[in-house]
Every structure is written in C-alpha cells, then in structure tokens.
Amino acid sequence: MEGGRGPPRGYELEVSFPNPQTMHHDMGFVPLEENHGPSFMVTSQSSPFPLPQVSVPFNSPITFSGDLISKPWNHDQMENLEARQVGEQNCTSDVGNSWWRSSSSDKSKVKVRRKLREPRFCFQTRSEVDVLDDGYKWRKYGQKVVKNSLHPRSYYRCTHTNCRVKKRVERLSEDCRMVITTYEGRHTHSPCDDSQSSEHECFNSF
DNA sequence: CGCCTTTGACCGGCGC
DNA sequence: GCGCCGGTCAAAGGCG
C-alpha cells in the first residue's frame, strides 16, 4: 500500500479549481463553477480550502489552475453546485455504506440525494506516487479504466469509522507525472485520529 | 488473524 | 429501448 506515511517528499502542487473567491472555508470544498478566472498563485498558508497534507514545503507556491476542472469534471461541477445548496441541510443523517444496494422502495430518491450530497474538490499534483500523504488513512475499494485516459482511476474510502469521505486518483494521460486527486465529502475527524504515530502536524481542515 | 489490494460483476445514469 | 460508461460491491488472495 503506497498510501501510508512515507518520508516527506516534495510535491509540486497544482490545485485546480475555478473560483477561489467563492469557496466556503467552512465546508472545505471547492465550489465548481463554469466561469472562472485565470490561474493564480497562492501559498499553502493562505489557501482557504483544506489542502491535503502532502509534504509540500510550507511556503512553496501552489498553482491553482482553473482549466482542469472544466474539462473532465463538468458533470461533477453540476453536482457540486447542487451539493452546496442541499447537501448540508438535507443529508445530515445518512445511510452508511450500504445505501447503494439497499432494497428500499425509494432507492432512486436516496441515490439522487446522495449524488447531490457530497462536497467535492479536486486538484492536480505532480508526483511520482499516486496516493498523496494527506494525513488520512485510505482503503482502496475499486479501480477502473476510464475512457480517454491511459491510466486507471483508483477509488479510495477513508478507513475511519463513520467517515465516508472518498477520493479518486488518476494520472493524466497527457502527462503521466501529473496526478488528479478528487476528494468527495468531509472528514468527521482529524488526521490525527487515523494515525496515532503520525509525525505530521495535525490539523483539521474542516 | 486482521487488514489491505485486486478484480470481475453488477447497477444506475445518460446519451443516442 | 439499448448500449456505453462510471462508480461500487464483494469475494479472493496477499501481506505483515
């Protein structure tokens, strides 16, 4: 498993989202919108959203590039906009991991709700490893070859109990050094909860 | 032994 | 309605 706590590595982080001004720091995700400004630079200190705890030198610049999301994530953008509005209020109590195969009669309704529920953001890193060390512990639950991508997409779920945050990891087909990581949901715990012996600084971004 | 990854199957959404 | 596609499940096997 490569998702463990390896020694600190240097990553070039290119965080991709469209419109940082509209981001809600309390929700900890990136609202996705169709129109967004040009790329800009911030430091990880000033980043308003929960950057994963990757081992970037703390003052190193992070490139936010807005064009990434607008291509393969159009579908997600729509979902995420919805999630901002209804996800927080309507979907606080949830069905756990077995929602999908539940035999309830309103399965479709549940599914719709779920689709709209989770806040989501993605970013792009240049890294040799697929799974960035963000301080949380992840369990892989699937891998899929997706269309228009040379590399398979991996699906991870947070191993913490009652935390259903998921992330997808895939490499850019155009540049296999670039890793696209998409987080979905909010952690209900701090990174420390997962790693008793973590040598990382612990912060709860949410 | 427990936790993890792998991998094929399954399911629903969506476009045609 | 059908087929494609993405996302998830779960059994099986591996590893520490």
Short mmCIF file of C-alpha atoms (C1' of nucleotides) in Angstrom, two decimals:
data_model
loop_
_atom_site.label_atom_id
_atom_site.label_comp_id
_atom_site.label_asym_id
_atom_site.label_seq_id
_atom_site.Cartn_x
_atom_site.Cartn_y
_atom_site.Cartn_z
CA MET A 1 0.00 0.00 0.00
CA GLU A 2 1.53 3.18 -1.03
CA GLY A 3 -0.87 5.40 0.83
CA GLY A 4 1.00 5.18 4.05
CA ARG A 5 3.04 7.69 5.86
CA GLY A 6 6.14 7.78 3.85
CA PRO A 7 9.02 10.09 4.44
CA PRO A 8 8.36 13.65 3.42
CA ARG A 9 8.54 14.13 -0.26
CA GLY A 10 8.46 17.20 -2.35
CA TYR A 11 5.43 17.68 -4.48
CA GLU A 12 4.61 20.26 -6.95
CA LEU A 13 1.07 21.04 -6.19
CA GLU A 14 -1.20 22.37 -8.84
CA VAL A 15 -4.52 22.76 -7.22
CA SER A 16 -7.24 23.12 -9.71
CA PHE A 17 -10.46 24.84 -9.11
CA PRO A 18 -12.29 27.60 -10.77
CA ASN A 19 -13.21 30.35 -8.43
CA PRO A 20 -11.48 30.51 -5.09
CA GLN A 21 -13.22 33.69 -4.08
CA THR A 22 -16.46 31.83 -3.71
CA MET A 23 -15.10 28.98 -1.75
CA HIS A 24 -16.60 28.25 1.59
CA HIS A 25 -13.89 27.55 4.04
CA ASP A 26 -16.31 26.05 6.49
CA MET A 27 -17.40 23.43 4.05
CA GLY A 28 -13.97 22.60 2.99
CA PHE A 29 -14.53 22.08 -0.65
CA VAL A 30 -14.28 23.91 -3.84
CA PRO A 31 -17.43 25.13 -5.40
CA LEU A 32 -17.23 24.41 -9.02
CA GLU A 33 -18.48 26.88 -11.48
CA GLU A 34 -18.49 27.19 -15.16
CA ASN A 35 -16.80 30.51 -15.39
CA HIS A 36 -13.62 31.07 -13.62
CA GLY A 37 -10.69 33.32 -13.77
CA PRO A 38 -7.20 32.66 -14.89
CA SER A 39 -4.69 30.73 -12.90
CA PHE A 40 -3.17 32.39 -9.91
CA MET A 41 -0.71 31.68 -7.21
CA VAL A 42 -1.17 31.37 -3.51
CA THR A 43 0.85 29.90 -0.76
CA SER A 44 -0.29 26.91 1.14
CA GLN A 45 -0.64 29.12 4.18
CA SER A 46 -3.18 31.29 2.54
CA SER A 47 -5.03 28.52 0.91
CA PRO A 48 -8.62 28.78 2.02
CA PHE A 49 -9.55 25.19 1.48
CA PRO A 50 -8.25 22.04 3.04
CA LEU A 51 -5.20 21.23 1.13
CA PRO A 52 -4.24 17.68 1.66
CA GLN A 53 -1.43 17.17 3.98
CA VAL A 54 1.05 16.48 1.34
CA SER A 55 4.62 17.19 2.02
CA VAL A 56 4.97 20.39 0.22
CA PRO A 57 7.41 22.86 1.63
CA PHE A 58 5.08 25.04 3.54
CA ASN A 59 5.86 28.23 1.74
CA SER A 60 6.12 26.72 -1.63
CA PRO A 61 3.75 28.17 -4.18
CA ILE A 62 0.75 26.26 -5.26
CA THR A 63 -0.56 26.72 -8.70
CA PHE A 64 -4.28 26.92 -8.98
CA SER A 65 -5.24 26.26 -12.49
CA GLY A 66 -8.80 26.72 -13.39
CA ASP A 67 -8.92 24.98 -16.69
CA LEU A 68 -8.59 21.50 -15.39
CA ILE A 69 -11.95 21.06 -13.80
CA SER A 70 -13.84 22.48 -16.65
CA LYS A 71 -12.86 19.66 -18.91
CA PRO A 72 -13.45 16.26 -17.45
CA TRP A 73 -15.41 17.40 -14.45
CA ASN A 74 -18.31 19.13 -15.99
CA HIS A 75 -20.66 16.61 -14.57
CA ASP A 76 -19.20 16.99 -11.16
CA GLN A 77 -19.47 20.70 -11.33
CA MET A 78 -23.17 20.50 -11.66
CA GLU A 79 -23.44 18.06 -8.81
CA ASN A 80 -21.30 20.13 -6.63
CA LEU A 81 -23.24 23.26 -7.12
CA GLU A 82 -26.27 21.35 -6.05
CA ALA A 83 -24.44 19.90 -3.15
CA ARG A 84 -23.70 23.33 -1.84
CA GLN A 85 -27.31 24.13 -1.63
CA VAL A 86 -28.94 20.98 -0.42
CA GLY A 87 -26.22 18.69 0.69
CA GLU A 88 -25.56 20.28 4.01
CA GLN A 89 -29.09 20.68 5.22
CA ASN A 90 -30.91 17.72 3.87
CA CYS A 91 -28.44 14.97 4.14
CA THR A 92 -27.00 15.17 7.55
CA SER A 93 -28.09 11.78 8.68
CA ASP A 94 -27.14 9.20 6.24
CA VAL A 95 -27.40 5.61 5.32
CA GLY A 96 -23.93 4.35 5.74
CA ASN A 97 -22.11 2.29 3.22
CA SER A 98 -24.90 0.02 2.18
CA TRP A 99 -27.05 2.70 0.70
CA TRP A 100 -26.45 1.56 -2.84
CA ARG A 101 -27.76 -1.92 -2.52
CA SER A 102 -30.46 -1.06 -0.10
CA SER A 103 -33.78 -2.57 -1.01
CA SER A 104 -35.82 0.41 -0.01
CA SER A 105 -38.55 1.37 -2.39
CA ASP A 106 -37.26 4.90 -2.75
CA LYS A 107 -33.86 3.76 -3.77
CA SER A 108 -33.75 6.20 -6.61
CA LYS A 109 -34.55 9.02 -4.29
CA VAL A 110 -31.78 8.01 -2.00
CA LYS A 111 -29.42 7.84 -4.85
CA VAL A 112 -30.35 11.24 -6.09
CA ARG A 113 -29.84 12.66 -2.68
CA ARG A 114 -26.53 11.04 -2.43
CA LYS A 115 -25.42 12.29 -5.75
CA LEU A 116 -26.08 15.80 -4.66
CA ARG A 117 -24.80 15.44 -1.21
CA GLU A 118 -21.09 15.38 -1.01
CA PRO A 119 -18.95 18.42 -1.36
CA ARG A 120 -16.14 17.79 -3.68
CA PHE A 121 -12.95 19.32 -4.87
CA CYS A 122 -10.10 18.19 -6.96
CA PHE A 123 -6.56 19.21 -7.51
CA GLN A 124 -3.64 18.24 -9.60
CA THR A 125 -0.22 17.35 -8.34
CA ARG A 126 3.00 16.42 -9.94
CA SER A 127 4.09 13.39 -8.09
CA GLU A 128 5.70 10.04 -8.55
CA VAL A 129 3.27 8.39 -6.23
CA ASP A 130 -0.43 8.12 -6.86
CA VAL A 131 -1.64 8.50 -3.33
CA LEU A 132 -0.58 11.65 -1.60
CA ASP A 133 0.06 11.54 2.07
CA ASP A 134 -2.70 13.78 3.30
CA GLY A 135 -2.68 12.54 6.86
CA TYR A 136 -5.72 10.34 6.49
CA LYS A 137 -5.85 6.64 6.06
CA TRP A 138 -7.47 5.35 2.91
CA ARG A 139 -8.63 1.99 1.76
CA LYS A 140 -8.85 1.24 -1.89
CA TYR A 141 -12.20 -0.14 -2.93
CA GLY A 142 -12.03 -0.09 -6.65
CA GLN A 143 -10.09 0.64 -9.76
CA LYS A 144 -11.48 1.41 -13.13
CA VAL A 145 -10.14 2.13 -16.54
CA VAL A 146 -11.91 5.23 -17.70
CA LYS A 147 -12.40 6.38 -21.22
CA ASN A 148 -9.97 8.87 -22.70
CA SER A 149 -7.44 8.06 -20.07
CA LEU A 150 -4.45 5.83 -20.39
CA HIS A 151 -4.26 5.25 -16.70
CA PRO A 152 -6.80 3.55 -14.45
CA ARG A 153 -8.68 5.56 -11.87
CA SER A 154 -8.46 4.35 -8.32
CA TYR A 155 -11.18 4.77 -5.74
CA TYR A 156 -10.38 5.17 -2.07
CA ARG A 157 -12.50 5.48 1.03
CA CYS A 158 -11.46 6.85 4.37
CA THR A 159 -10.99 3.99 6.79
CA HIS A 160 -12.12 5.95 9.80
CA THR A 161 -15.41 4.72 11.20
CA ASN A 162 -18.37 6.88 10.34
CA CYS A 163 -16.29 8.84 7.91
CA ARG A 164 -17.34 8.25 4.37
CA VAL A 165 -15.02 10.58 2.59
CA LYS A 166 -13.91 9.23 -0.72
CA LYS A 167 -11.29 10.17 -3.16
CA ARG A 168 -10.45 9.30 -6.71
CA VAL A 169 -6.96 9.24 -8.01
CA GLU A 170 -5.90 9.11 -11.60
CA ARG A 171 -3.00 10.16 -13.70
CA LEU A 172 -3.24 12.48 -16.59
CA SER A 173 -2.98 10.66 -19.84
CA GLU A 174 -1.23 13.65 -21.34
CA ASP A 175 1.35 13.74 -18.62
CA CYS A 176 1.74 10.66 -16.50
CA ARG A 177 3.62 12.64 -13.89
CA MET A 178 0.50 14.57 -13.05
CA VAL A 179 -1.90 13.06 -10.57
CA ILE A 180 -5.51 14.18 -10.33
CA THR A 181 -6.98 13.71 -6.90
CA THR A 182 -10.67 14.31 -6.28
CA TYR A 183 -11.94 14.42 -2.73
CA GLU A 184 -15.60 13.89 -2.00
CA GLY A 185 -17.15 14.59 1.34
CA ARG A 186 -15.97 15.94 4.63
CA HIS A 187 -13.90 14.16 7.19
CA THR A 188 -15.63 13.75 10.50
CA HIS A 189 -12.34 13.52 12.28
CA SER A 190 -8.90 14.94 12.25
CA PRO A 191 -5.99 13.32 10.51
CA CYS A 192 -4.54 12.53 13.91
CA ASP A 193 -7.40 10.20 14.62
CA ASP A 194 -6.19 7.95 11.93
CA SER A 195 -2.56 7.90 12.67
CA GLN A 196 -1.61 7.59 16.27
CA SER A 197 2.05 7.68 15.46
CA SER A 198 1.84 10.27 12.80
CA GLU A 199 4.78 12.50 12.59
CA HIS A 200 2.83 15.02 10.62
CA GLU A 201 1.42 18.12 12.04
CA CYS A 202 -2.19 17.55 12.79
CA PHE A 203 -4.83 19.90 11.64
CA ASN A 204 -8.41 19.50 10.90
CA SER A 205 -9.14 21.39 7.81
CA PHE A 206 -12.87 21.25 8.14
"C1'" DC B 1 -5.53 -13.13 12.05
"C1'" DG B 2 -6.78 -8.81 10.51
"C1'" DC B 3 -6.43 -5.50 7.15
"C1'" DC B 4 -5.44 -4.43 2.66
"C1'" DT B 5 -5.46 -4.66 -2.59
"C1'" DT B 6 -7.11 -6.71 -6.71
"C1'" DT B 7 -10.54 -7.57 -9.94
"C1'" DG B 8 -14.68 -9.08 -12.16
"C1'" DA B 9 -19.51 -8.33 -11.76
"C1'" DC B 10 -23.24 -5.50 -11.05
"C1'" DC B 11 -26.04 -1.36 -11.17
"C1'" DG B 12 -27.84 3.17 -12.43
"C1'" DG B 13 -27.32 7.30 -15.26
"C1'" DC B 14 -27.18 9.14 -19.54
"C1'" DG B 15 -26.87 9.84 -24.50
"C1'" DC B 16 -28.41 8.29 -28.84
"C1'" DG C 1 -35.04 0.79 -25.56
"C1'" DC C 2 -30.29 -0.09 -25.86
"C1'" DG C 3 -25.58 0.27 -25.09
"C1'" DC C 4 -21.83 2.67 -23.02
"C1'" DC C 5 -19.70 4.33 -19.04
"C1'" DG C 6 -18.53 5.47 -14.29
"C1'" DG C 7 -18.93 4.07 -9.59
"C1'" DT C 8 -19.37 0.48 -6.19
"C1'" DC C 9 -19.54 -4.12 -4.19
"C1'" DA C 10 -17.67 -8.20 -2.56
"C1'" DA C 11 -15.05 -12.43 -2.96
"C1'" DA C 12 -10.49 -13.98 -3.11
"C1'" DG C 13 -5.90 -13.70 -2.27
"C1'" DG C 14 -1.69 -11.36 -0.27
"C1'" DC C 15 0.98 -9.48 3.29
"C1'" DG C 16 2.72 -8.10 7.84
#
